[in-house]
């Protein structure tokens, strides 16, 4: 049952990388001299972060390992308790408290250039400023080699990981899914529905991939990926035509805080929220993923109705991809535990905004299934069709 409607690299010179991540080495502290206004709270920030290559003279005979230095400061008015430092590759370190004005510096023998580093990644410290916790580690400019080397290819800004071979192939559609999390049911070709009593229910013939052995039970939506022929959909459904056109422009503009994200198939309900919004490219197209919940009336955001969705288009705009996967998070309540009184209904918009804000602070790995598992599946997708 649906509820309420809200109108809704970096030069990665990894020629010799020595050792494993060890940000616990060469720890040092020093006073932090920047002045901060009186707030009565700590304020953690990355005061210094850079990667560098050891030089033995004016030039190098060959490229060696790149090391990284990170300094964390408490520029607030009171000491900060223990907190977590996290790099965007998923590596985390638990750090002790920092006194007022104290700076903790770390030297690592691992190349972390181009990555984002976040202090208090788990939101363990209430700070006066929660917006200055993340810093990108710059990519160092490579030093000059002593002897010029002919035909040296310049490394790409990012070194992509090789894409594993897909384990799904059907009618020109391929992708890779993690068999640890679920199983794939037989792919289907769904017949067209072009004579529905209401035009918005018209759908063209499309391909559908459903999943079994899913880690969540008692959920409203079934996990599935749908691939629609865009032009046919437009021709038989004017609402779908508008949504497809909207998504084309949406993926050009990439708004940071959208009031509505285009979505197919059409539901007889409204889009409650949009959390964990991220733009993702797949093998021959692009799209947007987010967490949402649909409904026809005010209803708590919950683990039975919330789902992950990917809405995308192939580069040639011939195919529209829609993925729906139920997800849960331990912070969300069961609907029966929420008091739905007059105050709940009167302040429903504020309630939804608060849930969005809370979900946006959570790590992707803490959802079930983890968001990265679903993202990787969508990134592996290739839609050619016609086979």
Coordinates of C-alpha atoms in Angstrom, one line a residue:
X1 CA 0.0 0.0 0.0
X2 CA 1.3 3.4 -0.9
X3 CA 1.1 6.5 1.3
X4 CA 1.6 10.4 0.8
X5 CA 2.4 12.4 -2.4
X6 CA 5.0 15.2 -2.1
X7 CA 5.5 17.1 -5.4
X8 CA 6.8 16.2 -5.4
X9 CA 44.1 11.4 -10.0
X10 CA 45.0 12.1 -9.8
X11 CA 48.4 11.1 -11.0
X12 CA 48.4 7.8 -9.2
X13 CA 52.1 6.9 -9.5
X14 CA 51.7 3.6 -7.9
X15 CA 54.9 2.2 -9.4
X16 CA 56.1 1.1 -6.0
X17 CA 53.6 1.3 -3.1
X18 CA 55.3 -0.1 0.0
X19 CA 53.4 -1.5 2.9
X20 CA 49.8 -1.4 4.0
X21 CA 47.8 1.5 5.3
X22 CA 49.4 2.6 8.6
X23 CA 48.2 6.1 9.6
X24 CA 49.2 5.2 13.1
X25 CA 52.9 5.9 12.4
X26 CA 54.9 9.1 13.2
X27 CA 52.1 10.7 15.3
X28 CA 52.9 14.2 16.5
X29 CA 50.9 17.1 17.9
X30 CA 51.4 20.8 17.9
X31 CA 49.3 23.8 18.9
X32 CA 46.8 25.2 16.4
X33 CA 47.0 29.0 16.3
X34 CA 44.0 29.9 14.2
X35 CA 41.5 31.9 16.1
X36 CA 37.9 30.7 16.3
X37 CA 34.8 32.4 17.6
X38 CA 33.5 31.3 21.0
X39 CA 31.0 28.5 20.6
X40 CA 31.4 26.3 23.7
X41 CA 31.9 23.3 21.5
X42 CA 34.8 21.5 19.8
X43 CA 35.4 22.0 16.1
X44 CA 37.4 19.3 14.3
X45 CA 38.9 19.9 10.9
X46 CA 41.6 18.6 8.6
X47 CA 44.2 21.4 8.9
X48 CA 46.7 19.8 6.5
X49 CA 46.6 16.9 4.0
X50 CA 49.0 16.2 1.2
X51 CA 50.8 13.5 -0.6
X52 CA 54.5 13.8 -1.6
X53 CA 57.4 11.8 -3.2
X54 CA 60.8 11.6 -1.5
X55 CA 63.5 13.5 -3.5
X56 CA 67.2 12.7 -3.1
X57 CA 68.4 15.6 -5.3
X58 CA 67.2 17.9 -8.0
X59 CA 65.6 15.0 -9.9
X60 CA 64.8 11.4 -9.7
X61 CA 66.2 8.3 -11.4
X62 CA 62.8 6.7 -11.2
X63 CA 59.5 7.2 -9.5
X64 CA 59.3 5.9 -6.0
X65 CA 56.6 5.5 -3.4
X66 CA 54.3 8.4 -2.6
X67 CA 53.6 9.1 1.1
X68 CA 50.8 11.0 2.8
X69 CA 50.6 13.4 5.7
X70 CA 47.3 14.3 7.4
X71 CA 46.9 16.7 10.3
X72 CA 43.7 17.0 12.3
X73 CA 43.0 20.1 14.5
X74 CA 40.5 21.1 17.2
X75 CA 39.9 24.7 16.6
X76 CA 36.9 24.8 19.0
X77 CA 36.6 26.1 22.6
X78 CA 36.4 22.8 24.4
X79 CA 38.2 19.4 24.1
X80 CA 36.9 17.0 21.5
X81 CA 36.3 13.4 22.6
X82 CA 37.5 10.3 20.8
X83 CA 36.4 10.3 17.1
X84 CA 36.9 8.4 13.8
X85 CA 39.1 9.4 10.9
X86 CA 38.0 7.9 7.5
X87 CA 39.4 8.0 4.0
X88 CA 37.1 7.6 1.0
X89 CA 38.6 4.1 0.2
X90 CA 36.8 2.9 3.4
X91 CA 39.9 2.8 5.7
X92 CA 39.1 4.1 9.2
X93 CA 41.1 4.9 12.3
X94 CA 39.9 5.6 15.9
X95 CA 41.6 8.6 17.3
X96 CA 41.9 9.8 20.9
X97 CA 40.6 13.1 22.2
X98 CA 42.1 16.4 21.1
X99 CA 42.6 19.3 23.5
X100 CA 41.6 22.9 22.5
X101 CA 44.1 24.1 19.9
X102 CA 45.8 20.7 19.6
X103 CA 46.8 19.3 16.2
X104 CA 47.5 15.6 15.6
X105 CA 49.6 14.8 12.5
X106 CA 50.1 11.4 10.9
X107 CA 52.6 10.2 8.3
X108 CA 51.5 7.2 6.1
X109 CA 53.6 5.2 3.6
X110 CA 50.4 4.8 1.5
X111 CA 49.5 7.0 -1.4
X112 CA 46.2 8.5 -0.5
X113 CA 46.3 11.4 -3.1
X114 CA 43.0 12.3 -4.7
X115 CA 41.0 10.8 -1.9
X116 CA 38.7 12.5 0.6
X117 CA 39.6 12.4 4.3
X118 CA 36.9 13.0 6.9
X119 CA 37.3 13.7 10.6
X120 CA 34.5 12.5 12.9
X121 CA 33.2 10.4 10.1
X122 CA 30.8 8.6 12.5
X123 CA 29.5 11.8 14.0
X124 CA 30.7 11.0 17.5
X125 CA 31.5 14.6 18.5
X126 CA 29.0 17.4 18.5
X127 CA 30.8 20.3 16.9
X128 CA 30.1 24.0 16.3
X129 CA 30.7 23.5 12.6
X130 CA 29.8 20.2 11.0
X131 CA 30.6 21.5 7.5
X132 CA 34.4 21.6 7.6
X133 CA 35.2 17.9 8.4
X134 CA 36.0 16.7 4.9
X135 CA 39.1 17.6 2.7
X136 CA 40.4 16.2 -0.5
X137 CA 44.0 15.2 -0.5
X138 CA 45.6 17.0 -3.5
X139 CA 47.4 15.0 -6.2
X140 CA 51.1 15.9 -6.1
X141 CA 52.9 17.2 -9.2
X142 CA 55.3 14.5 -10.4
X143 CA 59.0 15.5 -10.0
X144 CA 61.4 15.6 -13.0
X145 CA 63.2 12.4 -13.9
X146 CA 67.0 12.8 -14.3
X147 CA 67.1 11.0 -17.7
X148 CA 64.2 11.6 -20.1
X149 CA 62.4 8.4 -20.9
X150 CA 61.0 8.1 -24.4
X151 CA 57.4 7.0 -25.1
X152 CA 56.3 7.3 -21.5
X153 CA 52.6 7.3 -21.3
X154 CA 51.1 9.8 -18.9
X155 CA 49.0 8.0 -16.3
X156 CA 45.3 8.9 -16.3
X157 CA 44.0 11.1 -13.7
X158 CA 42.4 8.1 -12.2
X159 CA 43.5 4.5 -12.4
X160 CA 40.3 2.5 -13.0
X161 CA 39.9 -0.9 -11.6
X162 CA 39.4 -3.6 -14.2
X163 CA 35.7 -4.4 -14.6
X164 CA 34.9 -8.0 -13.8
X165 CA 33.1 -10.0 -16.5
X166 CA 29.3 -9.8 -16.2
X167 CA 27.4 -12.8 -14.9
X168 CA 24.1 -11.7 -16.5
X169 CA 23.4 -11.5 -20.2
X170 CA 20.0 -11.2 -21.8
X171 CA 18.8 -9.6 -25.0
X172 CA 21.9 -7.3 -25.3
X173 CA 21.8 -6.4 -21.6
X174 CA 24.7 -7.4 -19.4
X175 CA 25.6 -6.6 -15.8
X176 CA 27.4 -8.1 -12.8
X177 CA 25.7 -8.7 -9.5
X178 CA 27.1 -9.9 -6.1
X179 CA 25.9 -13.4 -5.5
X180 CA 26.7 -13.1 -1.9
X181 CA 23.7 -10.8 -1.4
X182 CA 21.0 -12.3 -3.7
X183 CA 20.2 -14.6 -6.5
X184 CA 18.9 -13.8 -10.0
X185 CA 15.6 -15.2 -11.2
X186 CA 15.2 -16.0 -14.9
X187 CA 15.1 -12.8 -17.0
X188 CA 11.8 -11.9 -18.6
X189 CA 10.4 -10.0 -21.5
X190 CA 7.3 -8.3 -20.2
X191 CA 4.5 -7.8 -22.8
X192 CA 3.3 -4.4 -23.8
X193 CA 0.3 -2.8 -22.2
X194 CA -0.9 -0.2 -24.7
X195 CA -4.7 -0.2 -24.2
X196 CA -5.0 0.5 -20.5
X197 CA -8.1 2.4 -19.5
X198 CA -5.9 5.2 -18.2
X199 CA -3.0 6.2 -20.5
X200 CA -0.5 6.6 -17.7
X201 CA -0.6 2.9 -17.1
X202 CA 0.5 2.1 -20.8
X203 CA 3.9 0.5 -20.9
X204 CA 5.9 -0.9 -23.9
X205 CA 7.3 -4.4 -24.1
X206 CA 10.3 -4.3 -21.8
X207 CA 13.0 -6.5 -20.1
X208 CA 12.9 -7.3 -16.4
X209 CA 15.4 -8.9 -14.1
X210 CA 14.1 -10.0 -10.7
X211 CA 16.1 -11.3 -7.7
X212 CA 15.4 -14.0 -5.1
X213 CA 17.1 -14.9 -1.8
X214 CA 17.0 -11.2 -1.0
X215 CA 18.3 -10.2 2.5
X216 CA 15.1 -8.3 3.4
X217 CA 11.8 -9.9 4.0
X218 CA 8.3 -8.4 4.6
X219 CA 9.0 -5.5 2.2
X220 CA 6.5 -3.8 -0.2
X221 CA 8.6 -3.6 -3.3
X222 CA 10.2 -6.6 -5.1
X223 CA 13.9 -6.1 -6.1
X224 CA 14.1 -5.7 -9.9
X225 CA 15.8 -4.0 -12.8
X226 CA 13.7 -2.8 -15.7
X227 CA 14.9 -1.7 -19.2
X228 CA 12.4 0.2 -21.3
X229 CA 12.7 1.3 -25.0
X230 CA 12.5 5.0 -24.4
X231 CA 11.0 6.2 -27.7
X232 CA 8.2 3.6 -27.7
X233 CA 7.4 4.5 -24.1
X234 CA 7.1 8.1 -25.1
X235 CA 4.8 7.3 -28.0
X236 CA 2.2 5.5 -25.9
X237 CA 2.3 7.4 -22.6
X238 CA 2.5 11.2 -22.4
X239 CA 3.3 11.1 -18.7
X240 CA 6.2 8.8 -19.3
X241 CA 7.3 11.1 -22.2
X242 CA 7.5 14.0 -19.8
X243 CA 9.4 12.0 -17.2
X244 CA 11.9 10.7 -19.7
X245 CA 12.5 14.3 -21.0
X246 CA 12.8 15.5 -17.5
X247 CA 15.5 12.9 -16.7
X248 CA 17.5 13.8 -19.8
X249 CA 17.7 17.4 -18.5
X250 CA 18.1 16.3 -14.9
X251 CA 21.3 14.4 -15.8
X252 CA 22.7 17.4 -17.5
X253 CA 22.0 19.8 -14.7
X254 CA 22.7 17.4 -11.8
X255 CA 21.0 19.5 -9.1
X256 CA 22.3 19.1 -5.6
X257 CA 19.0 19.4 -3.8
X258 CA 16.1 18.5 -6.0
X259 CA 12.5 18.7 -4.9
X260 CA 11.6 15.8 -7.2
X261 CA 13.7 13.2 -9.2
X262 CA 12.2 11.8 -12.3
X263 CA 11.0 8.2 -11.8
X264 CA 9.6 5.4 -13.8
X265 CA 7.5 3.3 -13.8
X266 CA 4.6 5.5 -12.9
X267 CA 3.2 4.9 -9.4
X268 CA -0.3 5.9 -8.2
X269 CA 1.4 7.6 -5.3
X270 CA 3.8 10.4 -4.4
X271 CA 7.5 10.6 -3.9
X272 CA 8.0 11.3 -0.2
X273 CA 11.8 11.9 0.0
X274 CA 15.1 11.8 -1.8
X275 CA 18.1 10.8 0.4
X276 CA 21.7 9.6 -0.4
X277 CA 21.5 11.2 -3.9
X278 CA 24.4 10.3 -6.2
X279 CA 25.1 10.5 -9.9
X280 CA 26.5 7.3 -11.4
X281 CA 27.8 6.4 -14.8
X282 CA 27.3 2.9 -16.2
X283 CA 29.0 1.2 -19.2
X284 CA 27.1 3.1 -21.9
X285 CA 25.0 5.7 -20.0
X286 CA 24.4 7.6 -16.8
X287 CA 21.8 8.0 -14.1
X288 CA 21.0 9.0 -10.6
X289 CA 20.5 6.8 -7.5
X290 CA 18.7 7.8 -4.4
X291 CA 16.7 6.4 -1.5
X292 CA 13.0 7.2 -1.5
X293 CA 9.6 6.1 -0.4
X294 CA 6.3 6.5 -2.1
X295 CA 2.8 6.8 -0.6
X296 CA -0.7 8.1 -0.9
X297 CA -1.0 9.4 2.6
X298 CA 1.2 10.6 5.5
X299 CA 3.1 7.5 6.8
X300 CA 6.4 7.0 8.6
X301 CA 9.6 6.5 6.6
X302 CA 10.3 2.8 7.4
X303 CA 12.3 -0.3 6.4
X304 CA 9.3 -2.0 4.8
X305 CA 8.5 0.7 2.2
X306 CA 11.8 2.6 1.6
X307 CA 13.8 1.5 -1.4
X308 CA 17.0 2.3 -3.4
X309 CA 16.3 3.3 -7.0
X310 CA 18.5 4.0 -10.0
X311 CA 17.0 6.0 -12.9
X312 CA 19.2 6.2 -16.0
X313 CA 19.5 6.6 -19.7
X314 CA 21.8 5.1 -22.3
X315 CA 24.1 7.6 -24.0
X316 CA 22.0 7.2 -27.2
X317 CA 18.8 7.9 -25.2
X318 CA 17.3 4.7 -26.6
X319 CA 16.8 2.9 -23.3
X320 CA 15.5 4.0 -19.9
X321 CA 16.8 1.9 -16.9
X322 CA 14.8 1.8 -13.7
X323 CA 16.1 -0.3 -10.7
X324 CA 14.2 -0.8 -7.5
X325 CA 15.8 -2.5 -4.4
X326 CA 14.3 -2.4 -0.9
X327 CA 16.9 -1.2 1.6
X328 CA 16.8 -0.9 5.4
X329 CA 18.7 1.0 8.1
X330 CA 18.8 0.2 11.8
X331 CA 17.9 3.9 12.7
X332 CA 14.5 3.7 11.0
X333 CA 11.5 2.7 13.2
X334 CA 8.8 0.2 12.5
X335 CA 5.6 2.1 11.5
X336 CA 3.7 0.7 14.5
X337 CA 6.1 2.4 16.8
X338 CA 5.4 5.9 15.5
X339 CA 2.5 7.9 17.0
X340 CA 0.5 9.2 14.1
X341 CA -1.5 11.9 15.8
X342 CA -2.5 15.4 14.7
X343 CA 1.0 16.7 15.3
X344 CA 2.5 14.0 13.0
X345 CA 0.1 14.9 10.2
X346 CA 0.4 18.7 10.7
X347 CA 4.2 18.6 10.7
X348 CA 4.7 15.8 8.2
X349 CA 6.9 17.8 5.8
X350 CA 9.2 18.7 8.6
X351 CA 9.3 15.1 9.7
X352 CA 10.3 13.9 6.2
X353 CA 13.0 16.6 6.0
X354 CA 14.4 15.4 9.3
X355 CA 14.5 11.8 8.1
X356 CA 16.2 12.8 4.9
X357 CA 18.9 14.7 6.9
X358 CA 19.4 11.8 9.2
X359 CA 19.8 9.3 6.3
X360 CA 22.2 11.6 4.5
X361 CA 24.6 11.4 7.5
X362 CA 24.7 7.6 7.4
X363 CA 27.5 5.5 5.8
X364 CA 26.5 3.5 2.8
X365 CA 27.9 0.3 4.3
X366 CA 25.4 0.6 7.2
X367 CA 22.4 0.0 4.9
X368 CA 21.2 -3.4 4.0
X369 CA 22.1 -4.3 1.3
X370 CA 25.1 -1.9 1.4
X371 CA 24.6 0.9 -1.1
X372 CA 28.0 0.2 -2.7
X373 CA 26.8 -3.3 -3.6
X374 CA 23.9 -1.9 -5.5
X375 CA 26.0 1.0 -7.0
X376 CA 28.6 -1.5 -8.4
X377 CA 25.9 -3.5 -10.0
X378 CA 24.5 -0.5 -11.8
X379 CA 27.9 0.7 -12.8
X380 CA 28.5 -2.7 -14.5
X381 CA 25.4 -2.4 -16.6
X382 CA 25.6 -2.3 -20.4
X383 CA 22.4 -1.9 -22.5
X384 CA 22.7 -2.5 -26.2
X385 CA 19.5 -4.3 -26.9
X386 CA 18.3 -6.0 -30.1
X387 CA 19.8 -9.4 -29.3

